[in-house]
Amino acid sequence: MREDKGGPGTANFARIIETVPTLHFLSMSVFAGGDYDPLFILEANFDGSAGVFWGQIEATLGDDLREIVCCCKRPRNGDGELYDAVTAFDRSSAVASYFEKRTQKPSVFHHGNRGMSRARILREHELFLAVRRELETSDHTGLDRYRELEPEKIHIALREQVAKQHAWLNDEPVERIPAAEKLRDLLKLLLYSIILIFVLSIPGFVLALLLTWKSYLTFVVIAAALLVFAIFLIRKPLPGTEIKTDFKMLTMLRQQGLLIAGYVVAATALLVPIVILGSYVLSAFGLREAIGFNEAFRVLAPAVLLGLLSLFVTLPLIVLWLRFLELRDSSHDAPHVNERVFREMVRREDWVAQNHMGSIVHLRPGVLRTIIVRVGHLGLGLLLRVKATNGYLGSMRTVHFAHWAFLNNGSRLLFFSNFDHSWDSYLDDFIEKAHAGLTLAWGCGVGFPPTRFLVYDGASHGRKFKNWALASRTVSRFWYSAYPTLTVDQIERNYRIADGLHKKTLSGTEVSKWIRDL
């Protein structure tokens, strides 16, 4: 499906560029394995609604995609009839409708340069190139016309020149991430945290209603002490598996004090009206008398507070259970890598500023592991929405798009990423700067390097982790980038320049920061 011949850096896919204006990246891969039939996956990162995107894909690649679907196995669920309609001889149904129906949404998703549509990225890059040309233009004396100007005057003069060809600089700038969206993301994360803490404190909440407070506190203290002692006995890593890092679990937990305080207020405020309403429902059926607000608050508020103390039991119990499993997990120190596939991946790397990777791994079975990976991915995704708002993934400045997704009834974990520079340096960046999050996201994978308490070690085993990740990769048979010469850093640089030129004047501090990007 490569439209134009050419070497590295040659522009390709002219038809897609023109007819699918919302598309950032698109890949098609086939994952083969001994445990499953080969799996064909189309990955897309696009702006706007899915319906508009799939309509554009249908008009552009519909016939090609239909031929691919005809080579795939008929689904055994309700999508089988749609598959038959798409692959029928008369080809009456749109193939894009089949892909849209079979879409698997990511469990964790990071959008680099968030808030930037493809059109905006390309428009601001054109502005950057215009600025560079203008700065390189000499006056009639052959000297740089901007060299002798003050920073504020450089901004005014430069804006005046480039605005002639880029009239949109006179329009009101579009906010990348609206305040309402940021607030909504924050509320989702807060709600997730409250629900998680409430679920973990349910056993204590029930016991607090059944026992006297003295008996309850005695139980919590003894149970917590025994569990912590048991964890202490098995805290040490397996020989040769410990990796020293700067990540501190206690530091992270101390930072959650305000969140726990918010839980107490929110849980009490939510539970009291529910109990009052329930009592009135019961009284309507003559089962009991309705209770008032004061009585409900008097009964529930202490129970919620005492229930919160049960976290000192439920959390150590989960940690102990998890550590028991970790000590018995098998890891794959030297996973098999198909040399032919590896050479093919290397051959396709570094043609442009960006690269692409896809990986599928099996997930370890078990109730606890299933809950941890699902709840952990949900929380990690919400946290990224709140924290990764400046175009970067924490201190990593190379990720355009990255996401995980569960496949095959949750038994396998898919990972795709579009990133800058080579695969090796990309993983080094993750290992050095986000090893705890990487271990949390991937640590339940079969053969993953030994972990400790879910977030320690694991991905910090640099070479072992790379070998494990490499063995799960496959060659992307088709890969499209709408802006192959642009890095994440360059897109952000273009944005800062455009943002400054949107304004007619800048203060001294603003212009000194802005001029560094020129």
XYZ file of C-alpha atoms in Angstrom:
518
model
C 0.000 0.000 0.000
C 3.016 2.289 -0.343
C 2.058 4.753 -3.055
C 5.355 6.458 -3.936
C 8.769 4.958 -4.456
C 11.694 6.588 -2.758
C 14.276 6.369 -0.042
C 14.340 7.589 3.530
C 12.540 10.878 4.098
C 10.582 10.743 0.829
C 6.994 11.922 1.193
C 4.554 9.066 0.639
C 0.844 8.401 0.800
C -0.230 11.560 -1.034
C -3.765 10.206 -1.393
C -4.097 9.608 2.359
C -2.652 13.025 3.181
C -5.274 14.678 1.002
C -8.376 12.596 1.745
C -7.901 11.754 5.449
C -7.063 15.191 6.928
C -7.743 14.067 10.518
C -5.138 11.282 10.580
C -1.884 11.567 12.559
C -0.547 7.985 12.443
C -1.802 4.724 10.930
C -0.277 1.251 11.087
C -1.205 -2.260 10.030
C 0.472 -5.258 11.644
C 0.079 -9.032 11.741
C 1.004 -10.718 15.022
C 1.761 -14.421 14.668
C 2.134 -16.845 17.565
C 1.926 -20.479 18.465
C -0.979 -19.994 20.888
C -3.347 -18.050 18.616
C -4.087 -17.661 14.941
C -2.282 -14.671 13.366
C -3.922 -11.435 14.465
C -4.331 -8.499 12.071
C -4.501 -5.100 13.780
C -5.085 -1.671 12.287
C -3.988 1.103 14.639
C -5.024 4.715 14.063
C -4.476 8.027 15.862
C -6.843 10.697 14.559
C -8.721 13.904 15.403
C -12.472 14.224 15.883
C -15.140 11.542 15.894
C -14.585 7.947 14.857
C -17.488 8.065 12.392
C -15.932 10.875 10.331
C -12.533 9.171 10.361
C -13.857 5.797 9.213
C -15.845 7.483 6.470
C -12.646 9.075 5.176
C -10.811 5.745 5.400
C -13.599 4.015 3.485
C -13.325 6.509 0.646
C -9.534 6.252 0.543
C -8.583 2.652 1.401
C -11.911 0.830 1.286
C -11.045 -1.616 -1.509
C -7.609 -2.413 -0.081
C -8.996 -3.019 3.409
C -11.767 -5.229 2.043
C -9.173 -7.518 0.445
C -7.409 -7.766 3.804
C -10.637 -8.575 5.657
C -11.377 -11.330 3.142
C -8.150 -13.027 4.282
C -9.201 -12.872 7.955
C -11.170 -15.454 9.895
C -14.889 -14.927 10.366
C -15.662 -13.738 13.935
C -17.615 -16.193 16.076
C -19.616 -13.540 17.894
C -22.354 -11.225 16.596
C -19.943 -9.512 14.203
C -20.020 -12.547 11.926
C -23.006 -11.297 9.949
C -21.315 -7.958 9.316
C -18.201 -9.818 8.198
C -20.303 -11.798 5.710
C -21.844 -8.599 4.330
C -18.462 -6.924 3.949
C -16.814 -9.894 2.241
C -19.802 -10.860 0.068
C -19.329 -10.959 -3.704
C -21.530 -7.880 -4.293
C -19.615 -5.923 -1.592
C -22.721 -4.037 -0.551
C -21.573 -3.060 2.973
C -18.894 -0.506 3.802
C -15.754 -2.197 5.094
C -15.135 0.735 7.473
C -18.300 -0.205 9.366
C -16.714 -3.581 10.136
C -13.524 -1.976 11.479
C -15.528 0.521 13.518
C -17.594 -2.292 15.051
C -14.450 -4.280 15.881
C -12.635 -1.305 17.420
C -10.922 -2.003 20.730
C -10.486 1.126 22.842
C -7.214 1.479 24.783
C -6.973 0.769 28.497
C -4.194 3.376 28.871
C -3.607 6.132 26.348
C -1.040 8.917 26.072
C -1.419 11.696 23.527
C 1.810 13.617 23.031
C 1.363 17.266 21.999
C -2.130 16.974 23.434
C -4.674 19.464 22.163
C -2.906 19.813 18.816
C -4.903 18.717 15.777
C -3.036 17.539 12.713
C -4.079 20.693 10.829
C -2.737 22.889 13.632
C 0.566 20.992 13.826
C 1.164 21.403 10.083
C 0.002 25.023 10.064
C 2.300 26.007 12.911
C 5.212 24.203 11.269
C 4.629 26.218 8.092
C 4.731 29.333 10.257
C 8.015 28.173 11.809
C 9.552 27.743 8.351
C 8.290 31.204 7.332
C 9.850 32.684 10.472
C 13.175 31.017 9.674
C 13.129 32.336 6.136
C 12.304 35.818 7.339
C 15.107 35.807 9.902
C 17.580 34.716 7.237
C 16.540 37.517 4.867
C 19.005 40.408 4.596
C 18.175 44.047 3.976
C 19.520 46.093 1.055
C 22.885 46.496 2.803
C 23.350 42.739 3.081
C 23.024 42.772 6.886
C 20.542 40.879 9.015
C 17.644 43.324 9.454
C 16.786 41.976 12.915
C 20.266 41.790 14.401
C 20.351 45.284 15.903
C 16.740 45.323 17.197
C 15.633 44.946 20.794
C 13.763 41.682 21.587
C 10.374 43.457 21.852
C 10.902 45.144 18.470
C 12.014 41.848 16.908
C 8.703 40.341 17.957
C 6.668 43.239 16.565
C 8.565 43.407 13.272
C 8.575 39.651 12.783
C 4.869 39.393 13.500
C 4.118 42.152 11.039
C 5.984 40.344 8.252
C 4.777 36.743 8.734
C 1.154 37.763 9.419
C 0.913 38.853 5.788
C 1.011 35.219 4.664
C -0.472 33.736 7.849
C -3.577 35.825 8.502
C -4.793 33.349 11.132
C -2.325 34.971 13.542
C -4.863 37.788 13.849
C -7.577 35.374 14.980
C -8.254 34.534 18.599
C -5.950 31.618 19.567
C -7.662 28.307 20.278
C -6.987 26.957 23.768
C -5.233 23.600 23.543
C -6.944 21.991 26.533
C -10.035 23.880 27.745
C -10.338 24.468 31.485
C -13.584 22.475 31.523
C -11.802 19.437 30.078
C -9.001 19.695 32.651
C -11.560 19.941 35.450
C -13.460 16.941 34.086
C -10.257 14.862 33.974
C -9.390 15.870 37.542
C -12.875 14.967 38.799
C -12.669 11.566 37.089
C -9.363 10.840 38.805
C -10.751 11.994 42.151
C -13.874 9.857 41.710
C -11.722 6.852 40.783
C -9.599 7.360 43.907
C -12.628 7.734 46.160
C -14.287 4.603 44.765
C -11.049 2.621 45.067
C -10.504 3.641 48.691
C -14.163 3.033 49.507
C -14.092 -0.490 48.030
C -10.933 -1.322 49.978
C -12.537 -0.045 53.197
C -15.853 -1.937 52.807
C -14.758 -4.848 55.074
C -13.859 -2.376 57.813
C -17.054 -0.412 57.261
C -19.140 -3.570 57.796
C -17.126 -4.636 60.836
C -17.390 -1.153 62.330
C -21.193 -1.460 62.273
C -21.089 -4.931 63.886
C -18.397 -4.487 66.553
C -17.809 -2.011 69.324
C -15.189 0.551 68.436
C -12.762 -0.858 71.010
C -13.065 -4.391 69.613
C -12.739 -3.073 66.076
C -9.588 -1.055 66.809
C -8.047 -4.025 68.594
C -8.714 -6.232 65.571
C -7.254 -3.674 63.130
C -4.072 -3.148 65.174
C -3.389 -6.875 65.627
C -4.234 -7.835 62.028
C -2.186 -4.951 60.570
C 0.814 -5.800 62.772
C 0.744 -9.472 61.747
C 0.425 -8.660 58.037
C 3.210 -6.054 58.096
C 5.469 -8.510 59.923
C 4.710 -11.200 57.323
C 5.539 -8.737 54.514
C 8.759 -7.793 56.300
C 9.830 -11.448 56.328
C 9.482 -11.783 52.534
C 10.449 -8.235 51.543
C 13.864 -9.091 50.139
C 14.239 -9.526 46.382
C 15.206 -12.817 44.858
C 18.985 -13.162 44.435
C 20.257 -11.095 41.538
C 16.950 -9.346 40.816
C 17.193 -6.093 42.813
C 17.745 -2.847 40.910
C 18.397 0.326 42.925
C 16.244 3.283 41.808
C 15.179 6.666 43.186
C 11.495 5.646 43.383
C 10.173 5.697 46.972
C 6.798 4.149 47.761
C 6.446 5.890 51.144
C 7.047 9.285 49.538
C 4.264 8.617 47.068
C 1.892 7.465 49.822
C 2.559 10.570 51.932
C 1.520 12.703 48.997
C -1.955 11.103 49.084
C -2.884 12.465 52.535
C -5.084 15.207 51.093
C -6.839 12.656 48.878
C -7.694 10.452 51.869
C -9.070 13.478 53.736
C -11.216 14.263 50.710
C -12.461 10.681 50.716
C -13.667 10.943 54.316
C -15.680 14.079 53.551
C -17.048 12.788 50.222
C -17.882 9.284 51.451
C -19.696 10.609 54.499
C -21.581 13.194 52.445
C -22.665 10.543 49.911
C -23.552 7.744 52.305
C -25.698 9.736 54.708
C -28.339 10.763 52.101
C -28.385 7.192 50.755
C -29.128 5.733 54.191
C -31.781 8.381 54.879
C -33.444 7.646 51.534
C -33.250 3.906 52.209
C -34.876 4.326 55.609
C -37.774 6.242 54.070
C -38.227 3.526 51.440
C -38.340 0.900 54.183
C -40.769 2.967 56.236
C -43.053 3.307 53.197
C -43.400 -0.490 53.228
C -43.938 -0.484 56.982
C -40.637 -2.287 57.639
C -39.156 0.332 59.956
C -39.380 3.968 60.973
C -37.561 6.587 58.921
C -34.458 8.112 60.505
C -33.446 11.734 60.209
C -30.249 13.368 59.040
C -28.743 13.814 62.492
C -29.272 10.170 63.437
C -27.883 8.927 60.118
C -24.845 11.165 60.415
C -24.246 10.092 64.010
C -24.251 6.399 63.013
C -22.470 6.599 59.671
C -19.733 9.182 60.185
C -17.884 7.127 62.854
C -18.394 3.972 60.764
C -16.826 5.615 57.707
C -13.883 6.852 59.754
C -13.369 3.445 61.341
C -13.812 1.776 57.949
C -11.013 3.920 56.575
C -8.720 2.443 59.225
C -9.274 -0.976 57.645
C -7.000 0.165 54.798
C -4.168 -0.703 57.191
C -5.412 -4.287 56.902
C -6.749 -4.632 53.349
C -3.739 -2.991 51.659
C -1.105 -5.102 53.490
C -3.223 -8.196 52.787
C -3.225 -7.445 49.046
C 0.499 -6.649 49.111
C 1.230 -9.909 50.942
C -0.846 -11.896 48.450
C 0.882 -10.168 45.537
C 4.345 -10.702 47.010
C 3.529 -14.379 47.524
C 2.757 -14.634 43.795
C 5.818 -12.609 42.756
C 8.172 -14.941 44.603
C 6.786 -17.849 42.562
C 6.547 -16.153 39.155
C 8.667 -17.354 36.272
C 10.504 -14.757 34.209
C 12.008 -15.155 30.764
C 15.680 -14.192 30.862
C 16.425 -14.968 27.209
C 13.203 -15.014 25.182
C 13.476 -16.244 21.632
C 13.745 -13.557 18.971
C 13.228 -14.453 15.326
C 16.386 -13.164 13.652
C 14.666 -12.648 10.311
C 11.906 -10.571 11.911
C 14.481 -8.646 13.943
C 16.503 -7.752 10.844
C 13.315 -6.652 9.107
C 12.430 -4.365 12.031
C 15.923 -2.846 12.033
C 15.775 -2.298 8.281
C 12.534 -0.322 8.636
C 13.806 1.875 11.478
C 15.151 5.441 11.321
C 13.996 6.329 7.827
C 12.431 9.496 9.230
C 12.521 11.336 12.561
C 9.920 8.964 14.033
C 9.572 5.221 14.492
C 6.784 2.813 15.343
C 6.482 -0.327 17.418
C 3.785 -2.854 18.230
C 3.828 -5.592 20.846
C 1.481 -8.273 22.213
C 2.184 -10.241 25.410
C 0.260 -12.860 27.377
C -1.063 -11.888 30.813
C -0.568 -13.977 33.922
C -3.795 -15.644 35.108
C -5.399 -15.287 38.516
C -8.026 -13.145 40.223
C -5.613 -10.732 41.910
C -3.499 -10.176 38.818
C -6.604 -9.590 36.689
C -7.952 -7.011 39.137
C -4.582 -5.288 39.513
C -3.923 -4.933 35.784
C -7.453 -3.678 35.079
C -7.674 -1.260 38.012
C -4.046 -0.229 37.556
C -4.513 0.578 33.864
C -7.668 2.561 34.581
C -5.916 4.637 37.232
C -2.792 5.101 35.116
C -4.884 6.319 32.190
C -6.744 8.838 34.353
C -3.496 10.019 35.925
C -1.930 10.622 32.496
C -4.931 12.716 31.494
C -4.366 14.955 34.508
C -0.560 15.166 34.481
C 0.482 14.879 30.810
C -0.968 18.189 29.595
C 2.172 19.995 28.426
C 2.843 17.884 25.336
C 5.237 15.481 27.065
C 5.023 12.256 29.042
C 6.548 13.463 32.275
C 10.241 14.127 31.624
C 10.162 12.074 28.409
C 9.985 14.203 25.293
C 9.815 11.589 22.539
C 6.332 10.008 22.621
C 3.740 11.112 20.047
C 1.081 8.471 20.784
C 1.205 5.370 22.995
C -1.492 3.024 24.243
C -2.214 -0.354 25.758
C -5.326 -2.446 25.070
C -6.668 -5.818 26.267
C -7.293 -8.514 23.642
C -8.732 -12.036 23.532
C -11.016 -11.743 26.565
C -8.296 -9.918 28.458
C -5.740 -12.708 28.140
C -3.306 -10.644 26.051
C -2.033 -7.077 26.272
C -1.405 -4.997 23.154
C 0.986 -2.028 23.076
C 1.517 0.432 20.233
C 3.672 3.542 20.176
C 4.759 6.229 17.721
C 7.934 7.859 18.965
C 11.034 9.848 18.044
C 14.498 8.379 17.483
C 15.419 4.686 17.663
C 13.578 1.935 19.500
C 16.584 1.288 21.727
C 16.900 4.896 22.924
C 13.111 5.104 23.315
C 13.053 2.196 25.763
C 16.111 3.571 27.559
C 14.120 6.751 28.130
C 11.253 4.758 29.665
C 13.551 2.602 31.765
C 15.411 5.559 33.224
C 12.508 7.958 33.785
C 9.283 5.918 34.103
C 10.310 2.426 35.202
C 7.724 2.307 38.008
C 4.813 3.188 35.711
C 6.121 0.828 33.030
C 6.328 -2.018 35.546
C 2.788 -1.265 36.735
C 1.438 -1.279 33.160
C 3.318 -4.358 31.907
C 4.311 -6.205 35.086
C 1.503 -8.776 34.856
C 2.818 -10.000 31.498
C 4.016 -13.594 31.248
C 7.820 -13.735 31.407
C 8.198 -10.102 32.541
C 11.428 -9.505 34.536
C 10.985 -10.169 38.288
C 8.978 -7.481 40.066
C 8.825 -6.545 43.727
C 5.685 -5.043 45.255
C 4.316 -4.395 41.762
C 6.424 -1.282 40.976
C 9.992 -2.124 42.027
C 12.602 -3.826 39.811
C 10.744 -5.186 36.746
C 11.367 -2.723 33.903
C 14.450 -1.444 35.762
C 16.177 -4.627 34.523
C 17.099 -2.754 31.360
C 18.565 -5.509 29.192
C 16.108 -8.191 30.353
C 13.168 -5.893 29.786
C 14.381 -4.940 26.307
C 14.822 -8.602 25.348
C 11.351 -9.404 26.665
C 9.777 -6.476 24.798
C 11.697 -7.273 21.602
C 10.468 -10.876 21.590
C 6.859 -9.645 21.667
C 7.241 -7.213 18.762
C 6.325 -7.708 15.156
C 7.043 -5.897 11.908
C 4.546 -3.182 11.022
C 3.711 -3.948 7.391
C 2.176 -0.527 6.823
C 2.973 2.669 8.692
C 1.909 6.224 7.905
C 2.916 9.485 9.588
C 1.307 12.789 8.650
C 4.419 14.771 9.653
C 7.451 12.430 9.392
C 10.067 15.146 9.905
C 8.646 16.548 13.148
C 9.664 15.445 16.626
C 7.566 16.010 19.739
C 10.015 18.728 20.775
C 9.795 20.477 17.416
C 5.989 20.483 17.502
C 6.079 22.103 20.941
C 8.671 24.601 19.731
C 6.445 25.504 16.783
C 3.531 25.937 19.184
C 5.447 28.303 21.469
C 6.564 30.450 18.527
C 3.032 30.588 17.113
C 1.588 31.343 20.544
C 3.925 34.303 20.901
C 3.150 35.609 17.415
C -0.577 35.396 18.134
C -0.068 38.229 20.618
C 0.517 41.737 19.327
C 2.897 42.579 22.160
C 4.864 40.606 24.743
C 6.224 41.676 28.100
C 9.967 41.674 28.733
C 9.843 38.319 30.511
C 7.588 36.784 27.862
C 9.675 37.951 24.923
C 12.932 36.743 26.513
C 11.458 33.243 26.812
C 9.834 33.377 23.380
C 12.945 34.498 21.518
C 14.922 31.436 22.689
C 12.871 29.256 20.345
C 13.697 31.273 17.228
